[in-house]
Amino acid sequence: MKNKNLNIRIPESLRDEFYRIAENNAQNPSALVRRWIEKYIEENRKMEFFKKITDDDVLVMCIDRQGNFSIASKNDPEPDGYTRPSFHGQANQKDRTAGWERIAREEATAILGYDPTE
């Protein structure tokens, strides 16, 4: 994974206080910010979308914040509901998404003909 910089503007006094407190707590300021960003994303991610193209259909998998997932397709756009990941014996999301391509909600909507988040 390629790393990128994130530049933000904050008052110098706020930056200095942050660095001082992080140092007193033996914390790396960059690691703290990364964890806060990861936590923010996790708390605010409503659903993730993936697609898989087969010989005769396009499958769309939707995964909610709790790790439940549902698979619909262009030919059968209405899923029966969400399934707990443990039902299929898959240990984690990485296992479930192997072989699937991550897509945006807009692409999932175009494939299925409706917004799966509604």
PDB file of C-alpha atoms in Angstrom:
ATOM      1  CA  MET A   1       0.000   0.000   0.000  1.00  0.00           C
ATOM      2  CA  LYS A   2       1.366   3.405  -0.977  1.00  0.00           C
ATOM      3  CA  ASN A   3       1.406   6.052   1.745  1.00  0.00           C
ATOM      4  CA  LYS A   4       0.370   9.647   1.104  1.00  0.00           C
ATOM      5  CA  ASN A   5       0.742  12.772   3.220  1.00  0.00           C
ATOM      6  CA  LEU A   6      -2.201  14.593   4.761  1.00  0.00           C
ATOM      7  CA  ASN A   7      -1.537  18.270   5.366  1.00  0.00           C
ATOM      8  CA  ILE A   8      -3.812  20.157   7.731  1.00  0.00           C
ATOM      9  CA  ARG A   9      -3.780  23.664   9.160  1.00  0.00           C
ATOM     10  CA  ILE A  10      -4.097  24.101  12.912  1.00  0.00           C
ATOM     11  CA  PRO A  11      -2.922  26.842  15.259  1.00  0.00           C
ATOM     12  CA  GLU A  12       0.706  26.447  16.271  1.00  0.00           C
ATOM     13  CA  SER A  13      -0.237  26.380  19.958  1.00  0.00           C
ATOM     14  CA  LEU A  14      -2.654  23.489  19.366  1.00  0.00           C
ATOM     15  CA  ARG A  15      -0.001  21.545  17.436  1.00  0.00           C
ATOM     16  CA  ASP A  16       2.616  22.151  20.128  1.00  0.00           C
ATOM     17  CA  GLU A  17       0.244  21.050  22.909  1.00  0.00           C
ATOM     18  CA  PHE A  18      -0.725  17.926  20.950  1.00  0.00           C
ATOM     19  CA  TYR A  19       2.922  16.969  20.424  1.00  0.00           C
ATOM     20  CA  ARG A  20       3.748  17.653  24.078  1.00  0.00           C
ATOM     21  CA  ILE A  21       0.907  15.501  25.411  1.00  0.00           C
ATOM     22  CA  ALA A  22       1.596  12.722  22.899  1.00  0.00           C
ATOM     23  CA  GLU A  23       5.258  12.677  23.944  1.00  0.00           C
ATOM     24  CA  ASN A  24       4.313  12.595  27.638  1.00  0.00           C
ATOM     25  CA  ASN A  25       2.116   9.567  26.903  1.00  0.00           C
ATOM     26  CA  ALA A  26       4.798   7.873  24.770  1.00  0.00           C
ATOM     27  CA  GLN A  27       2.528   8.124  21.731  1.00  0.00           C
ATOM     28  CA  ASN A  28       3.485   8.846  18.130  1.00  0.00           C
ATOM     29  CA  PRO A  29       1.412  11.839  16.916  1.00  0.00           C
ATOM     30  CA  SER A  30       1.140  10.459  13.361  1.00  0.00           C
ATOM     31  CA  ALA A  31      -0.023   7.065  14.634  1.00  0.00           C
ATOM     32  CA  LEU A  32      -2.656   8.778  16.791  1.00  0.00           C
ATOM     33  CA  VAL A  33      -4.023  10.718  13.825  1.00  0.00           C
ATOM     34  CA  ARG A  34      -4.080   7.561  11.661  1.00  0.00           C
ATOM     35  CA  ARG A  35      -6.033   5.691  14.364  1.00  0.00           C
ATOM     36  CA  TRP A  36      -8.510   8.560  14.688  1.00  0.00           C
ATOM     37  CA  ILE A  37      -9.031   8.599  10.926  1.00  0.00           C
ATOM     38  CA  GLU A  38      -9.502   4.810  10.820  1.00  0.00           C
ATOM     39  CA  LYS A  39     -11.987   4.974  13.711  1.00  0.00           C
ATOM     40  CA  TYR A  40     -13.886   7.806  12.032  1.00  0.00           C
ATOM     41  CA  ILE A  41     -14.143   5.869   8.787  1.00  0.00           C
ATOM     42  CA  GLU A  42     -15.298   2.715  10.582  1.00  0.00           C
ATOM     43  CA  GLU A  43     -17.934   4.575  12.585  1.00  0.00           C
ATOM     44  CA  ASN A  44     -19.278   6.416   9.548  1.00  0.00           C
ATOM     45  CA  ARG A  45     -19.043   3.743   6.866  1.00  0.00           C
ATOM     46  CA  LYS A  46     -22.572   2.628   6.239  1.00  0.00           C
ATOM     47  CA  MET A  47     -21.991   0.022   3.575  1.00  0.00           C
ATOM     48  CA  GLU A  48     -19.323  -1.241   1.184  1.00  0.00           C
ATOM     49  CA  PHE A  49     -19.973  -2.533  -2.315  1.00  0.00           C
ATOM     50  CA  PHE A  50     -18.218  -5.106  -4.461  1.00  0.00           C
ATOM     51  CA  LYS A  51     -18.925  -6.628  -7.866  1.00  0.00           C
ATOM     52  CA  LYS A  52     -18.033  -9.843  -9.617  1.00  0.00           C
ATOM     53  CA  ILE A  53     -18.651 -10.438 -13.302  1.00  0.00           C
ATOM     54  CA  THR A  54     -19.715 -13.946 -14.275  1.00  0.00           C
ATOM     55  CA  ASP A  55     -20.405 -15.445 -17.709  1.00  0.00           C
ATOM     56  CA  ASP A  56     -24.064 -14.437 -17.630  1.00  0.00           C
ATOM     57  CA  ASP A  57     -24.516 -11.905 -14.816  1.00  0.00           C
ATOM     58  CA  VAL A  58     -22.986  -9.159 -12.707  1.00  0.00           C
ATOM     59  CA  LEU A  59     -23.096  -9.878  -8.969  1.00  0.00           C
ATOM     60  CA  VAL A  60     -23.140  -7.088  -6.381  1.00  0.00           C
ATOM     61  CA  MET A  61     -22.217  -7.776  -2.758  1.00  0.00           C
ATOM     62  CA  CYS A  62     -23.184  -5.235  -0.098  1.00  0.00           C
ATOM     63  CA  ILE A  63     -21.528  -5.422   3.328  1.00  0.00           C
ATOM     64  CA  ASP A  64     -22.938  -3.395   6.224  1.00  0.00           C
ATOM     65  CA  ARG A  65     -21.110  -2.016   9.269  1.00  0.00           C
ATOM     66  CA  GLN A  66     -21.738  -5.170  11.296  1.00  0.00           C
ATOM     67  CA  GLY A  67     -20.165  -7.372   8.632  1.00  0.00           C
ATOM     68  CA  ASN A  68     -23.484  -8.739   7.385  1.00  0.00           C
ATOM     69  CA  PHE A  69     -23.603  -9.151   3.631  1.00  0.00           C
ATOM     70  CA  SER A  70     -26.078  -9.621   0.844  1.00  0.00           C
ATOM     71  CA  ILE A  71     -25.556 -10.582  -2.775  1.00  0.00           C
ATOM     72  CA  ALA A  72     -27.843  -9.425  -5.556  1.00  0.00           C
ATOM     73  CA  SER A  73     -27.316  -9.400  -9.304  1.00  0.00           C
ATOM     74  CA  LYS A  74     -28.287  -7.593 -12.440  1.00  0.00           C
ATOM     75  CA  ASN A  75     -30.574 -10.534 -13.337  1.00  0.00           C
ATOM     76  CA  ASP A  76     -31.933 -10.936  -9.774  1.00  0.00           C
ATOM     77  CA  PRO A  77     -31.593  -7.498  -8.139  1.00  0.00           C
ATOM     78  CA  GLU A  78     -33.694  -8.157  -5.031  1.00  0.00           C
ATOM     79  CA  PRO A  79     -31.691 -10.061  -2.364  1.00  0.00           C
ATOM     80  CA  ASP A  80     -33.473 -12.131   0.269  1.00  0.00           C
ATOM     81  CA  GLY A  81     -31.783 -10.164   3.063  1.00  0.00           C
ATOM     82  CA  TYR A  82     -28.502 -10.062   4.879  1.00  0.00           C
ATOM     83  CA  THR A  83     -26.521 -13.091   5.994  1.00  0.00           C
ATOM     84  CA  ARG A  84     -24.147 -13.205   8.937  1.00  0.00           C
ATOM     85  CA  PRO A  85     -20.622 -13.919   7.692  1.00  0.00           C
ATOM     86  CA  SER A  86     -20.195 -16.853  10.067  1.00  0.00           C
ATOM     87  CA  PHE A  87     -23.030 -18.621   8.248  1.00  0.00           C
ATOM     88  CA  HIS A  88     -20.640 -19.367   5.395  1.00  0.00           C
ATOM     89  CA  GLY A  89     -17.719 -20.139   7.690  1.00  0.00           C
ATOM     90  CA  GLN A  90     -15.696 -17.214   6.407  1.00  0.00           C
ATOM     91  CA  ALA A  91     -13.396 -15.749   9.026  1.00  0.00           C
ATOM     92  CA  ASN A  92     -13.331 -12.141   7.947  1.00  0.00           C
ATOM     93  CA  GLN A  93     -14.268  -9.622   5.280  1.00  0.00           C
ATOM     94  CA  LYS A  94     -11.015 -10.139   3.403  1.00  0.00           C
ATOM     95  CA  ASP A  95     -11.983 -13.779   2.849  1.00  0.00           C
ATOM     96  CA  ARG A  96     -15.474 -12.788   1.702  1.00  0.00           C
ATOM     97  CA  THR A  97     -14.209 -10.167  -0.759  1.00  0.00           C
ATOM     98  CA  ALA A  98     -11.433 -12.211  -2.367  1.00  0.00           C
ATOM     99  CA  GLY A  99     -12.090 -12.204  -6.102  1.00  0.00           C
ATOM    100  CA  TRP A 100     -14.485  -9.257  -5.855  1.00  0.00           C
ATOM    101  CA  GLU A 101     -13.801  -5.718  -7.095  1.00  0.00           C
ATOM    102  CA  ARG A 102     -14.636  -2.824  -4.757  1.00  0.00           C
ATOM    103  CA  ILE A 103     -17.070  -0.381  -6.365  1.00  0.00           C
ATOM    104  CA  ALA A 104     -18.840   2.843  -5.407  1.00  0.00           C
ATOM    105  CA  ARG A 105     -22.464   2.982  -4.309  1.00  0.00           C
ATOM    106  CA  GLU A 106     -23.289   4.719  -7.587  1.00  0.00           C
ATOM    107  CA  GLU A 107     -22.012   1.782  -9.625  1.00  0.00           C
ATOM    108  CA  ALA A 108     -23.928  -0.699  -7.446  1.00  0.00           C
ATOM    109  CA  THR A 109     -27.043   1.431  -7.983  1.00  0.00           C
ATOM    110  CA  ALA A 110     -26.532   1.428 -11.769  1.00  0.00           C
ATOM    111  CA  ILE A 111     -26.096  -2.359 -11.862  1.00  0.00           C
ATOM    112  CA  LEU A 112     -29.100  -3.183  -9.656  1.00  0.00           C
ATOM    113  CA  GLY A 113     -31.427  -0.416 -10.827  1.00  0.00           C
ATOM    114  CA  TYR A 114     -32.014   0.951  -7.303  1.00  0.00           C
ATOM    115  CA  ASP A 115     -29.975   2.424  -4.438  1.00  0.00           C
ATOM    116  CA  PRO A 116     -29.129  -0.500  -2.118  1.00  0.00           C
ATOM    117  CA  THR A 117     -28.590   1.848   0.839  1.00  0.00           C
ATOM    118  CA  GLU A 118     -32.231   2.890   0.924  1.00  0.00           C
TER     119      GLU A 118
END
